[in-house]
PDB file of C-alpha atoms and ligand atoms in Angstrom:
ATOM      1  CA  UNK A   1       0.000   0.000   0.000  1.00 75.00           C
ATOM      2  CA  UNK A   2       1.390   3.455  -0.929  1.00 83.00           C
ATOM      3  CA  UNK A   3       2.191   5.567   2.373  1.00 94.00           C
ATOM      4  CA  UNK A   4       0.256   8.856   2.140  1.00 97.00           C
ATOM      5  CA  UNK A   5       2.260  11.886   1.644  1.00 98.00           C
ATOM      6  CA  UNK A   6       2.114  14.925   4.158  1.00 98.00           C
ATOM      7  CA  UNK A   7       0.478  18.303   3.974  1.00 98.00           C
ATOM      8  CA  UNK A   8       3.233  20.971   4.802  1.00 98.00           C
ATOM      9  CA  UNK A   9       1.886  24.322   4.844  1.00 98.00           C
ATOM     10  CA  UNK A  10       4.327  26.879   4.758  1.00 98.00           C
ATOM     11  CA  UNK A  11       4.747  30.738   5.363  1.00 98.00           C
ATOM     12  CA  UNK A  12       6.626  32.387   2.929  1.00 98.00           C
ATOM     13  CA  UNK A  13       6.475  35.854   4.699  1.00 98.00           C
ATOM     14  CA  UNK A  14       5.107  39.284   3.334  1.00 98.00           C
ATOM     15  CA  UNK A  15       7.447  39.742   0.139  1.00 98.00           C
ATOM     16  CA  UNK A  16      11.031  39.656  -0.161  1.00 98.00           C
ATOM     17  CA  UNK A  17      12.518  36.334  -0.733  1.00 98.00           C
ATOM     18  CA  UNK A  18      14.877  36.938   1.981  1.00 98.00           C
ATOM     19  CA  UNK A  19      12.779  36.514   4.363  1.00 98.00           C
ATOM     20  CA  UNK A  20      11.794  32.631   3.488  1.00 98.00           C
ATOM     21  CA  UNK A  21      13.419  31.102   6.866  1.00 98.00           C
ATOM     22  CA  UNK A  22      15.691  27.679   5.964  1.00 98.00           C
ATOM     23  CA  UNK A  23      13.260  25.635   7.337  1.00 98.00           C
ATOM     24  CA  UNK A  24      10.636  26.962   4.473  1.00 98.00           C
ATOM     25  CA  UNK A  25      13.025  26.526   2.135  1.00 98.00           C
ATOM     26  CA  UNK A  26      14.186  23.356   2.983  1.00 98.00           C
ATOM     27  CA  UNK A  27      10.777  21.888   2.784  1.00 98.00           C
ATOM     28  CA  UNK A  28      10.060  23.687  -0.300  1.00 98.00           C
ATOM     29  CA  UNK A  29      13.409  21.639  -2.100  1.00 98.00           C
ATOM     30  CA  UNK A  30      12.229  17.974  -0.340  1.00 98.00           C
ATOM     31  CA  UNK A  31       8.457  18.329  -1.069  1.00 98.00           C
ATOM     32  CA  UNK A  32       7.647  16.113  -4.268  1.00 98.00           C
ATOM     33  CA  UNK A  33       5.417  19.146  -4.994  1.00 98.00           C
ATOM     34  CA  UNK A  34       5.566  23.022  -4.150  1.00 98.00           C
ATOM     35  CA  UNK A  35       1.635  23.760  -4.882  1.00 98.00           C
ATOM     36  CA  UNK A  36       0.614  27.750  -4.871  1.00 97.00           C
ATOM     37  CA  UNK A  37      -2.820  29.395  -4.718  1.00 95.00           C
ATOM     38  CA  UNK A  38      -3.491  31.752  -7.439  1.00 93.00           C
ATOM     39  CA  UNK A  39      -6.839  33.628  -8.784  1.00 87.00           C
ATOM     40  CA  UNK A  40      -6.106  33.107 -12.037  1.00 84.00           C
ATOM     41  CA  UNK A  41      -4.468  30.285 -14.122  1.00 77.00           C
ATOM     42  CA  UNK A  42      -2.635  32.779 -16.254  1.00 77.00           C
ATOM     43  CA  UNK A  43      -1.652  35.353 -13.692  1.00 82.00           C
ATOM     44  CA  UNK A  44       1.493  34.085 -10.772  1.00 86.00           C
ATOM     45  CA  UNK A  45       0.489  34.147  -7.435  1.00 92.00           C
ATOM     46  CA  UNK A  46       2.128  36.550  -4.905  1.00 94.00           C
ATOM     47  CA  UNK A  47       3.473  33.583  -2.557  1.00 97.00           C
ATOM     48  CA  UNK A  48       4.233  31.527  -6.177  1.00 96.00           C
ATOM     49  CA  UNK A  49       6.250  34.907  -7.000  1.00 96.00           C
ATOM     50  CA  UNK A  50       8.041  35.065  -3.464  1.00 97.00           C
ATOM     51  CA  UNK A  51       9.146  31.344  -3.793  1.00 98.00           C
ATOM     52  CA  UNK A  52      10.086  31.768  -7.812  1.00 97.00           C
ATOM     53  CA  UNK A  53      12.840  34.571  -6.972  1.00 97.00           C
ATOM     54  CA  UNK A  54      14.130  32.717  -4.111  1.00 97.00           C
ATOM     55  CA  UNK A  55      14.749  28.768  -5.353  1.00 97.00           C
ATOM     56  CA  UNK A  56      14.133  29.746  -9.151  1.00 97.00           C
ATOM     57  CA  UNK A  57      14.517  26.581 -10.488  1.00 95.00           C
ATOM     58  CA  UNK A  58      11.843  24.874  -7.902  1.00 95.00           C
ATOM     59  CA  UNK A  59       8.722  23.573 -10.273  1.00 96.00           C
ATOM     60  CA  UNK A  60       5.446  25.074  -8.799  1.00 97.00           C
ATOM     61  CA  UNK A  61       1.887  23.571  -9.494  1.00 95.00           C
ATOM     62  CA  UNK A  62      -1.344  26.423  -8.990  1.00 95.00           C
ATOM     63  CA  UNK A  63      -3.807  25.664  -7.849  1.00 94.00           C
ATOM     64  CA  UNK A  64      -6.988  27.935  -9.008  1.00 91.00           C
ATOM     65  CA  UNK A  65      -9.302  29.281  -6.529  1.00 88.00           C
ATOM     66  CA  UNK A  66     -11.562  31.651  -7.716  1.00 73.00           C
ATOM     67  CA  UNK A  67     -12.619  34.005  -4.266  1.00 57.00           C
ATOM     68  CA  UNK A  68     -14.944  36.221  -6.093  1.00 52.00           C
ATOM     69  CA  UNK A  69     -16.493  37.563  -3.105  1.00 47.00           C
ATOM     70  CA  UNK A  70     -19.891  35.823  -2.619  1.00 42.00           C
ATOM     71  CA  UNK A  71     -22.907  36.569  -0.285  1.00 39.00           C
ATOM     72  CA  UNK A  72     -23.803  34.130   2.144  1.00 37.00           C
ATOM     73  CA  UNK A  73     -26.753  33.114   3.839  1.00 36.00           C
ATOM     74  CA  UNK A  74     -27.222  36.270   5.987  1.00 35.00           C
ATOM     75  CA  UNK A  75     -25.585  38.393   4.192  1.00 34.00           C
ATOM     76  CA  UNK A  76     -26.264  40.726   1.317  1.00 32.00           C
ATOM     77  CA  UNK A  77     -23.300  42.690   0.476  1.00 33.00           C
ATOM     78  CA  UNK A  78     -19.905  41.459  -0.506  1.00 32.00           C
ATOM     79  CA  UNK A  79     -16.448  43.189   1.338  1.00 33.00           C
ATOM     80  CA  UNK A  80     -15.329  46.458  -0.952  1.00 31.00           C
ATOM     81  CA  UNK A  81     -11.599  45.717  -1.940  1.00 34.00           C
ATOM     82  CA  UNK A  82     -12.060  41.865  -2.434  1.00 36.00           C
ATOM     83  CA  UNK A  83      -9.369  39.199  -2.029  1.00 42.00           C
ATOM     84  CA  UNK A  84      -7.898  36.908  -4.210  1.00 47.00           C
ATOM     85  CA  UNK A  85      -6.653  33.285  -3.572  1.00 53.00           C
ATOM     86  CA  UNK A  86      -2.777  33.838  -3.381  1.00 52.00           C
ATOM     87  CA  UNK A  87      -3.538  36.990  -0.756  1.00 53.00           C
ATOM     88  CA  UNK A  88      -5.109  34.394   1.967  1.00 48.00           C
ATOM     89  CA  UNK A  89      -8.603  35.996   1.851  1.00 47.00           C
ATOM     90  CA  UNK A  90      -9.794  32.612   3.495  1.00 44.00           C
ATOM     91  CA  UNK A  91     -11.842  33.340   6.153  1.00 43.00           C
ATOM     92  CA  UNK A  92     -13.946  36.378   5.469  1.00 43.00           C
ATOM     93  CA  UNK A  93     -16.733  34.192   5.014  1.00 40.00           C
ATOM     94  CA  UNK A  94     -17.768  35.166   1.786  1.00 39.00           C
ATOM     95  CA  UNK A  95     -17.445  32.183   0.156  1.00 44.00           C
ATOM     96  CA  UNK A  96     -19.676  29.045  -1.189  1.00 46.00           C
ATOM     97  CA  UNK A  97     -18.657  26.510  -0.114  1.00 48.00           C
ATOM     98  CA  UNK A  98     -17.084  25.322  -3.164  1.00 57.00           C
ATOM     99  CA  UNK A  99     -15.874  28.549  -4.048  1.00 63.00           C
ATOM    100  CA  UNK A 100     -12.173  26.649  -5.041  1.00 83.00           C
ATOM    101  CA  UNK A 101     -11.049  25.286  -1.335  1.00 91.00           C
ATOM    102  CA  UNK A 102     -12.735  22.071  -2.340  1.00 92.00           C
ATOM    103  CA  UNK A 103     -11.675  21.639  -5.535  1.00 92.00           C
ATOM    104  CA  UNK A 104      -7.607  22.549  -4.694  1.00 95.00           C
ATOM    105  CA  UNK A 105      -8.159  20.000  -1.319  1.00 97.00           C
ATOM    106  CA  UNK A 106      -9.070  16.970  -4.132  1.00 96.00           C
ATOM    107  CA  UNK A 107      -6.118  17.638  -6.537  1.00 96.00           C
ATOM    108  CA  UNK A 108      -3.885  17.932  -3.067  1.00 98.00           C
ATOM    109  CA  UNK A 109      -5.970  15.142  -1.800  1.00 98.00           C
ATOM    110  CA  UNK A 110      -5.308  12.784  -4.826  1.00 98.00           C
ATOM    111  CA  UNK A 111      -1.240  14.283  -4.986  1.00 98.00           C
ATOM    112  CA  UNK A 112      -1.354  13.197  -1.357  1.00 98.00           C
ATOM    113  CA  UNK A 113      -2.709   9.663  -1.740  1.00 98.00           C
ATOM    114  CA  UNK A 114       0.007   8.449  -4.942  1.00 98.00           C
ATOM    115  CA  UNK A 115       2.630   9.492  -1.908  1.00 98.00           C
ATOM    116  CA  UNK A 116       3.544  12.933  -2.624  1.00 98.00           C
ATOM    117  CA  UNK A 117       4.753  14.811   0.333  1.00 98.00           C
ATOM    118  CA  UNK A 118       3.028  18.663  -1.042  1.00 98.00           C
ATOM    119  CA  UNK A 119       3.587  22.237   0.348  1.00 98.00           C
ATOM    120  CA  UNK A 120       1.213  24.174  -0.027  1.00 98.00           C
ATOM    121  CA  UNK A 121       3.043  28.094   0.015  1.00 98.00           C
ATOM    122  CA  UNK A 122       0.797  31.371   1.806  1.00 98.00           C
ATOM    123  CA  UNK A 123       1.967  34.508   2.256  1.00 97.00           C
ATOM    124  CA  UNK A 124       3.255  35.722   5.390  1.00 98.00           C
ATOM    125  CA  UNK A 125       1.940  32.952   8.029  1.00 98.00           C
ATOM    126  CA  UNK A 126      -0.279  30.022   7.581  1.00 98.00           C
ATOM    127  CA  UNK A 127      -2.209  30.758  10.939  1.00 97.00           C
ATOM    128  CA  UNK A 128      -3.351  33.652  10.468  1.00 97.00           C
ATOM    129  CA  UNK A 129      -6.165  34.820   7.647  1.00 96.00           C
ATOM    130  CA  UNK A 130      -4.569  32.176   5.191  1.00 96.00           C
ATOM    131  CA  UNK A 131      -5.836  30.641   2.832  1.00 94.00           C
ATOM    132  CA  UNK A 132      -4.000  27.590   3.908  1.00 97.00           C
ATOM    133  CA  UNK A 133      -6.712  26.540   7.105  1.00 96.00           C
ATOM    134  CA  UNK A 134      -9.524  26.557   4.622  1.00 95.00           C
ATOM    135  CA  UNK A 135      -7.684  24.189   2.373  1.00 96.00           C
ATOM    136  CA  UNK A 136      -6.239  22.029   5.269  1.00 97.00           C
ATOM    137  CA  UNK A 137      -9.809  21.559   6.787  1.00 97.00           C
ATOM    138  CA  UNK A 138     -10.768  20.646   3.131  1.00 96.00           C
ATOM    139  CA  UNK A 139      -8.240  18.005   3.303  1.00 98.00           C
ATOM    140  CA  UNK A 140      -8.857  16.560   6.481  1.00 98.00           C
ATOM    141  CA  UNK A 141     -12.585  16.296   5.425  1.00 97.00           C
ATOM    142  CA  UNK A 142     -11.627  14.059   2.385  1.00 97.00           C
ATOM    143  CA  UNK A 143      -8.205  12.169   4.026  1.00 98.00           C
ATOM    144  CA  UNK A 144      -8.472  12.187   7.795  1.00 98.00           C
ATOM    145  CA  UNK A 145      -5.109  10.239   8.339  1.00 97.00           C
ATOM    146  CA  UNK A 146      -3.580  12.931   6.522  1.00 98.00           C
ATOM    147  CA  UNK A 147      -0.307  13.848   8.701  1.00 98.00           C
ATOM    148  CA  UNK A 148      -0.145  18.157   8.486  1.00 98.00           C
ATOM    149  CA  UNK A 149       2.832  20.387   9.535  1.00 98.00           C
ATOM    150  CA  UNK A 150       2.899  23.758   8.870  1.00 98.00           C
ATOM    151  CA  UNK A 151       5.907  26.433   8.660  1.00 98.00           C
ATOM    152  CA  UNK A 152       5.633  29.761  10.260  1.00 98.00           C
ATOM    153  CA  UNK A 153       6.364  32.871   8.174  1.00 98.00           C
ATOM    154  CA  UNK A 154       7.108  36.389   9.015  1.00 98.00           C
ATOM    155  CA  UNK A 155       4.167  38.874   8.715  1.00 98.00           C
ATOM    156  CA  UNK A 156       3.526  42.089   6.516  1.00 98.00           C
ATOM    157  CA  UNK A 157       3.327  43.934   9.977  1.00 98.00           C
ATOM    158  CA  UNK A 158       6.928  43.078  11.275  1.00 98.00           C
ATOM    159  CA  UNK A 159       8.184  44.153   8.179  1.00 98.00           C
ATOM    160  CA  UNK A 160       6.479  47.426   7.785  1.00 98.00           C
ATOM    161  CA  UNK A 161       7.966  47.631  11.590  1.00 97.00           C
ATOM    162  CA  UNK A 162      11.294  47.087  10.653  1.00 97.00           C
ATOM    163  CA  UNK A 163      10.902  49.374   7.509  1.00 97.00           C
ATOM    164  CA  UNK A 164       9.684  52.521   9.733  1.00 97.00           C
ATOM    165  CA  UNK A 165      12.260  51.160  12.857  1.00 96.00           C
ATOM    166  CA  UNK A 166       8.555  50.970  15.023  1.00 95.00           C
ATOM    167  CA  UNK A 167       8.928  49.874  18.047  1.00 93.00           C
ATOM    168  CA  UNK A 168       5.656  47.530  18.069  1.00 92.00           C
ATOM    169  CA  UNK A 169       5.110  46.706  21.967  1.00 90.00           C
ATOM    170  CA  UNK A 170       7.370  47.284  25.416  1.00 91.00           C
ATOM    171  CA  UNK A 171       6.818  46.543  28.879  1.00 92.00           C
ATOM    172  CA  UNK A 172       3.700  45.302  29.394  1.00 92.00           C
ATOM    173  CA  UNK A 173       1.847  47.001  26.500  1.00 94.00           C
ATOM    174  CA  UNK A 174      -0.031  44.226  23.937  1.00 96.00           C
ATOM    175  CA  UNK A 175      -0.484  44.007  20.621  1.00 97.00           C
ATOM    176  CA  UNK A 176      -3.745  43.899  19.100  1.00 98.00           C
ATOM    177  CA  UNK A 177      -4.774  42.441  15.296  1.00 98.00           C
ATOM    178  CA  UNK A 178      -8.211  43.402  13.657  1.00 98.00           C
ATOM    179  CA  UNK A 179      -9.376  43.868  10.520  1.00 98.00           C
ATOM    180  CA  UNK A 180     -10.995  46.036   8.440  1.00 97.00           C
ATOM    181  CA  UNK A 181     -12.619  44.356   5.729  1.00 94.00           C
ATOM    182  CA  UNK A 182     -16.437  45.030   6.518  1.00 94.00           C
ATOM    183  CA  UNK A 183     -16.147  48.429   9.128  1.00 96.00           C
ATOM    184  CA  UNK A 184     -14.061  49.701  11.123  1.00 97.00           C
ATOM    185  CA  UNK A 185     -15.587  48.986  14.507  1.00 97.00           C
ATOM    186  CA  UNK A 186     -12.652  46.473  15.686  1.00 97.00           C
ATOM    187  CA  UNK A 187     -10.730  49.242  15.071  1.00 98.00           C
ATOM    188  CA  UNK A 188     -12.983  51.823  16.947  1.00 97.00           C
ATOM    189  CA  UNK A 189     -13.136  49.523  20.040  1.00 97.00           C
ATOM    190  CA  UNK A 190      -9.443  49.138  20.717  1.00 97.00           C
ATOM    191  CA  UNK A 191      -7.907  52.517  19.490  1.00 96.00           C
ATOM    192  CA  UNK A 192      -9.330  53.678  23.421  1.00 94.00           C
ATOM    193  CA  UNK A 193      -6.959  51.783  25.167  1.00 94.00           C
ATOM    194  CA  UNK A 194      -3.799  53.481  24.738  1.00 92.00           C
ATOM    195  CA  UNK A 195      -1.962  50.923  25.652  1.00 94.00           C
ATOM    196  CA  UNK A 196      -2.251  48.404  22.530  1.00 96.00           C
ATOM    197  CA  UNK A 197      -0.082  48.333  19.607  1.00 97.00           C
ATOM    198  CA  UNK A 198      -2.881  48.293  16.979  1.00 98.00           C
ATOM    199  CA  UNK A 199      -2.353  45.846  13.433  1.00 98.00           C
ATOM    200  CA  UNK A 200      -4.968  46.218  10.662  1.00 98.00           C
ATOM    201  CA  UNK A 201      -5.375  43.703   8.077  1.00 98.00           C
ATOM    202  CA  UNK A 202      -7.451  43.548   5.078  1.00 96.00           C
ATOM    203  CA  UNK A 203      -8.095  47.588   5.534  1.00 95.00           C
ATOM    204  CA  UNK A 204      -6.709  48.908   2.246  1.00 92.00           C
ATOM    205  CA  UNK A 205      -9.559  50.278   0.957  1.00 92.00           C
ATOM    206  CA  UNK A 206     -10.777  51.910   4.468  1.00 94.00           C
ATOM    207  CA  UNK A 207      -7.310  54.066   4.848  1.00 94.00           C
ATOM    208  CA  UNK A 208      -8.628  57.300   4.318  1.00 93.00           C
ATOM    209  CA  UNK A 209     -11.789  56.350   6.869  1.00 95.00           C
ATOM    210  CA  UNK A 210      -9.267  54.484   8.956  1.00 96.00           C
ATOM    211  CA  UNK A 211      -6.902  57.473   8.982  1.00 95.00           C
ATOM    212  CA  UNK A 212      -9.230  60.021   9.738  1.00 94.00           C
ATOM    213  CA  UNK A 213     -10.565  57.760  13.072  1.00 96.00           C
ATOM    214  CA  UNK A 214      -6.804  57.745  14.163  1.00 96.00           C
ATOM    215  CA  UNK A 215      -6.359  61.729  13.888  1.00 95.00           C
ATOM    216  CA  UNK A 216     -10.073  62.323  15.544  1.00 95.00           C
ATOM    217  CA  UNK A 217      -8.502  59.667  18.621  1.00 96.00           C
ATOM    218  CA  UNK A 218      -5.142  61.331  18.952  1.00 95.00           C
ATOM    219  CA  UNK A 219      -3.679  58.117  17.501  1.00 96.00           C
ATOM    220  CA  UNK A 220      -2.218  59.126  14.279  1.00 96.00           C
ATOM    221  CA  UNK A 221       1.249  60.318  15.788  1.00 94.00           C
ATOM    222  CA  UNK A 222       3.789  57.200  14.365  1.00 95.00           C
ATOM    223  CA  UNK A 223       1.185  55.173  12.608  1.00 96.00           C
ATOM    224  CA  UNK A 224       2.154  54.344   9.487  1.00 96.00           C
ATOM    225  CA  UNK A 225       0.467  52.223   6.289  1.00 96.00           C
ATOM    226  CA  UNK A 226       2.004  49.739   4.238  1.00 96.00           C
ATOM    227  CA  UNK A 227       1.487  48.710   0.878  1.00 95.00           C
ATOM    228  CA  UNK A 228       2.631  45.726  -1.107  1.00 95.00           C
ATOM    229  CA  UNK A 229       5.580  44.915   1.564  1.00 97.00           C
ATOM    230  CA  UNK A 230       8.266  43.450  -0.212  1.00 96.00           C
ATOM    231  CA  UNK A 231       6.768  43.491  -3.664  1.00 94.00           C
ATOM    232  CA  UNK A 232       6.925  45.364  -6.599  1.00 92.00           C
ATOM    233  CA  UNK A 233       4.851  48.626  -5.636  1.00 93.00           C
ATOM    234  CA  UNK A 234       5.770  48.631  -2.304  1.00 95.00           C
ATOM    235  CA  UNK A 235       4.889  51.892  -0.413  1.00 95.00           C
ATOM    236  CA  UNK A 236       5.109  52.694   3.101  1.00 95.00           C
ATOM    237  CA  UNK A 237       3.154  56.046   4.180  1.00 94.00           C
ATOM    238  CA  UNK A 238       2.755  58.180   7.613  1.00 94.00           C
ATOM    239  CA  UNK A 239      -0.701  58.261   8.340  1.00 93.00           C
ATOM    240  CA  UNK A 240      -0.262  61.288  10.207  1.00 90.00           C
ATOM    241  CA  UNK A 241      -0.214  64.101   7.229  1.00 82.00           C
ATOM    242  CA  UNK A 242      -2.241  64.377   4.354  1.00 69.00           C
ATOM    243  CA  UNK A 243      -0.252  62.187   2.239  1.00 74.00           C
ATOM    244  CA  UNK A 244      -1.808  59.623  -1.028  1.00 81.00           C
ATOM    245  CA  UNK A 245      -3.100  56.861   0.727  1.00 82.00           C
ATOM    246  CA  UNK A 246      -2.665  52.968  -0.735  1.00 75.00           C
ATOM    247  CA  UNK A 247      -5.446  51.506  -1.287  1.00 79.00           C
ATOM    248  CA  UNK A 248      -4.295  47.753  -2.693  1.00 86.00           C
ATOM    249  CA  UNK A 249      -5.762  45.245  -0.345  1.00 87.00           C
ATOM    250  CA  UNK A 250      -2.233  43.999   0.333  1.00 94.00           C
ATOM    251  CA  UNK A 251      -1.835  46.893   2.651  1.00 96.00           C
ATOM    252  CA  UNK A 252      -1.143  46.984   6.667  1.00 97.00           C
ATOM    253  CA  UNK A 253      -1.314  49.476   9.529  1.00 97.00           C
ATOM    254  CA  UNK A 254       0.153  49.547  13.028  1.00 98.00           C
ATOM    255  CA  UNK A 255      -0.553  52.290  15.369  1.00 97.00           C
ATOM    256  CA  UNK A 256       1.535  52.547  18.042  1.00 95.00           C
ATOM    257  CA  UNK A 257       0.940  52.265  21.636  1.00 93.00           C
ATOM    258  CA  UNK A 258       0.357  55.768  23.489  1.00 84.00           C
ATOM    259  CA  UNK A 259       3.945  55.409  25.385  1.00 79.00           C
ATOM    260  CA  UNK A 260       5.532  54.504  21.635  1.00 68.00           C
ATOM    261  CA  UNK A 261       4.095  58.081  20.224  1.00 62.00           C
ATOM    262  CA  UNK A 262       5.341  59.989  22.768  1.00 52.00           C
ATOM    263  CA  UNK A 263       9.064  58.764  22.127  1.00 55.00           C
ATOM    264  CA  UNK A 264       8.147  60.044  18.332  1.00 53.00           C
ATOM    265  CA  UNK A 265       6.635  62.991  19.552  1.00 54.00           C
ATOM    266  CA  UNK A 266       9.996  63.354  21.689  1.00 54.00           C
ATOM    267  CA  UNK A 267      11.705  62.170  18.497  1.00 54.00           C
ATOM    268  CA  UNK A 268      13.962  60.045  20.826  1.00 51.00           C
ATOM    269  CA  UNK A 269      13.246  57.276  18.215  1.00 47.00           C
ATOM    270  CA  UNK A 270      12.155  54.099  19.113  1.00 43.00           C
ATOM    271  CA  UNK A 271      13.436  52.527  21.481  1.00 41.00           C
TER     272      UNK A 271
HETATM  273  C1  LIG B 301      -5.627  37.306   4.080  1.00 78.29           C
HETATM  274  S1  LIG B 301      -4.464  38.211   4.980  1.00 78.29           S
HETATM  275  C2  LIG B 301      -3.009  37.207   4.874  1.00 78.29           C
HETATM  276  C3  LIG B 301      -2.186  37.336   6.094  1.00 78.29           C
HETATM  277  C4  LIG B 301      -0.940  36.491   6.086  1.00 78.29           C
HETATM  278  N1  LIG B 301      -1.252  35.089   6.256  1.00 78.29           N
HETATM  279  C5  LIG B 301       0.028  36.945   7.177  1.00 78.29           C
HETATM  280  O1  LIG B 301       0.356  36.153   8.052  1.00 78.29           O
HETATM  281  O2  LIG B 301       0.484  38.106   7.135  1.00 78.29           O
HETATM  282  C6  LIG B 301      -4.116  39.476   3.866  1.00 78.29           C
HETATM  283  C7  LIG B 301      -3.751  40.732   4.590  1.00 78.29           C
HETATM  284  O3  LIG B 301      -2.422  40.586   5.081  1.00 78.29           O
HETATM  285  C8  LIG B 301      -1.748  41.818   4.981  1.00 78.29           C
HETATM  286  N2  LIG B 301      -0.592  41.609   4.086  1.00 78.29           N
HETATM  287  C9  LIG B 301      -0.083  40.406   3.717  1.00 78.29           C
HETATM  288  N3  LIG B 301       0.991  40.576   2.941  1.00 78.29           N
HETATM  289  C10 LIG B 301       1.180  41.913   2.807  1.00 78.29           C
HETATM  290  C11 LIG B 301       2.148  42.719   2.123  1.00 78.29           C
HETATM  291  N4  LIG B 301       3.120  42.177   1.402  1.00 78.29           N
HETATM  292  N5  LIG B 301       2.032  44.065   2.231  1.00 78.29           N
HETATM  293  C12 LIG B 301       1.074  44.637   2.971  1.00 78.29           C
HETATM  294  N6  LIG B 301       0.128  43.924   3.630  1.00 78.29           N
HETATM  295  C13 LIG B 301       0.173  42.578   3.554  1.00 78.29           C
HETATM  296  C14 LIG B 301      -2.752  42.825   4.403  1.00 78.29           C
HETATM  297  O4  LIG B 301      -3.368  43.491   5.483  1.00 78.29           O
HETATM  298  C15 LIG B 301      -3.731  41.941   3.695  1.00 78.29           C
HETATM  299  O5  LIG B 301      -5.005  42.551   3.596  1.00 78.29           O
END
């Protein structure tokens, strides 16, 4: 009986190829097959693009899943700024249910059952808003012996930290993630406690709104916006002044604590 291959999902981080951490690409050489996400069977994927310029000749199979954003039950409008596969839009429950997750989980499925050991590449980490927990539920579902390991990547939001040198937390401040896909209101209900870090995700087309709220808060002092980290396009704006604001849905924000502002406002730099 043929041994059944293992699921590796693995992070490829935000953008640059440097940032791929030996153990990603390690996996990446030994798997019998690198598989990427993409939205289009003619178009490269961003994580298929990451992993191209950093093992070139590694042989990548894509697979298509079409994330058109589509109502569900309860819900009548679809999320301005959409997502596509290879961006990890997975869980913004917008999808039918066989919107492309199930469809990718039986190729991997039947790659997976001749023996192939497959990685499945995601951009930035594969725990968090990938697109790789969709398709690893989908795969469980169909092969429930299936072994899965998964690879942690870097995310957009430490890199658009080290590109502004932002000091993300200290002491005992925390870190909060929300998104912005839908509203703001994650957003509204943290930027009172001054002492949270603040990420958003998936806010790219909400900059200007999300901008505004961090001005009308006293929060816009050090925030800053990033777009395309890593990638061609990449752009990396204060939202403090009246500057263009991205509006690509590969686009991040941290706000900095309270205590973190006041060292800019001091312009003692981060710490
Ligand atoms: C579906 S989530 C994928 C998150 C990813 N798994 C991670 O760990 O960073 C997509 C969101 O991640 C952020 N993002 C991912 N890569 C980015 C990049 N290169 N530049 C800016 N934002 C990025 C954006 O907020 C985008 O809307």
């Amino acid at each position: 009986m043929t041994k059944i291959g293992k699921l590796y999902g693995v992070g490829v981080g935000p953008g640059d190829p440097e940032l791929l951490t030996m153990k990603a690409m390690r996996i990446l050489r030994e798997a019998h097959r690198v598989v990427a996400p993409v939205s289009s069977d003619s178009a490269e994927g961003r994580a298929e693009s990451i992993v191209r310029r950093a093992i070139p000749d590694v042989t990548i199979e894509r697979v298509l899943i079409s994330m058109s954003p589509q109502p569900v039950q309860g819900r009548d409008s679809a999320p301005t700024g959409g997502t596509s596969a290879d961006q990890g839009g997975g869980t913004d429950g917008y999808h039918s249910k066989d919107s492309g997750y199930e469809r990718a989980a039986r190729a991997i499925t039947t790659w997976l059952e001749a023996g192939e050991d497959v990685a499945f590449v995601t951009l930035g980490d594969p725990h968090i808003y990938s697109t790789f927990t969709s398709i690893a539920a989908a795969v469980i579902r169909m092969l429930p012996v299936v072994e899965i390991e998964t690879v942690e990547g870097i995310m957009a939001f430490q890199s658009l930290a080290a590109r502004t040198s932002t000091t993300v937390c200290d002491a005992e401040e925390s870190l909060t993630l929300v998104t912005a896909i839908r509203d703001t209101s994650a957003l509204e209900r943290h930027l009172t406690d001054g002492t949270t870090a603040i990420v958003v995700y998936k806010g790219g087309s909400r900059l200007p709104e999300i901008a505004s709220l961090l001005r009308d808060t006293g929060r816009s002092k050090g925030a800053v916006a990033g777009e395309l980290i890593g990638l061609a396009g990449e752009r990396v704006t204060s939202l403090d002044n009246d500057e263009e604001l991205p509006s690509s849905y590969l686009s991040t924000v941290l706000i900095p604590s309270r205590s973190m502002t006041k060292t800019v406002e001091a312009g003692e730099g981060p710490a």
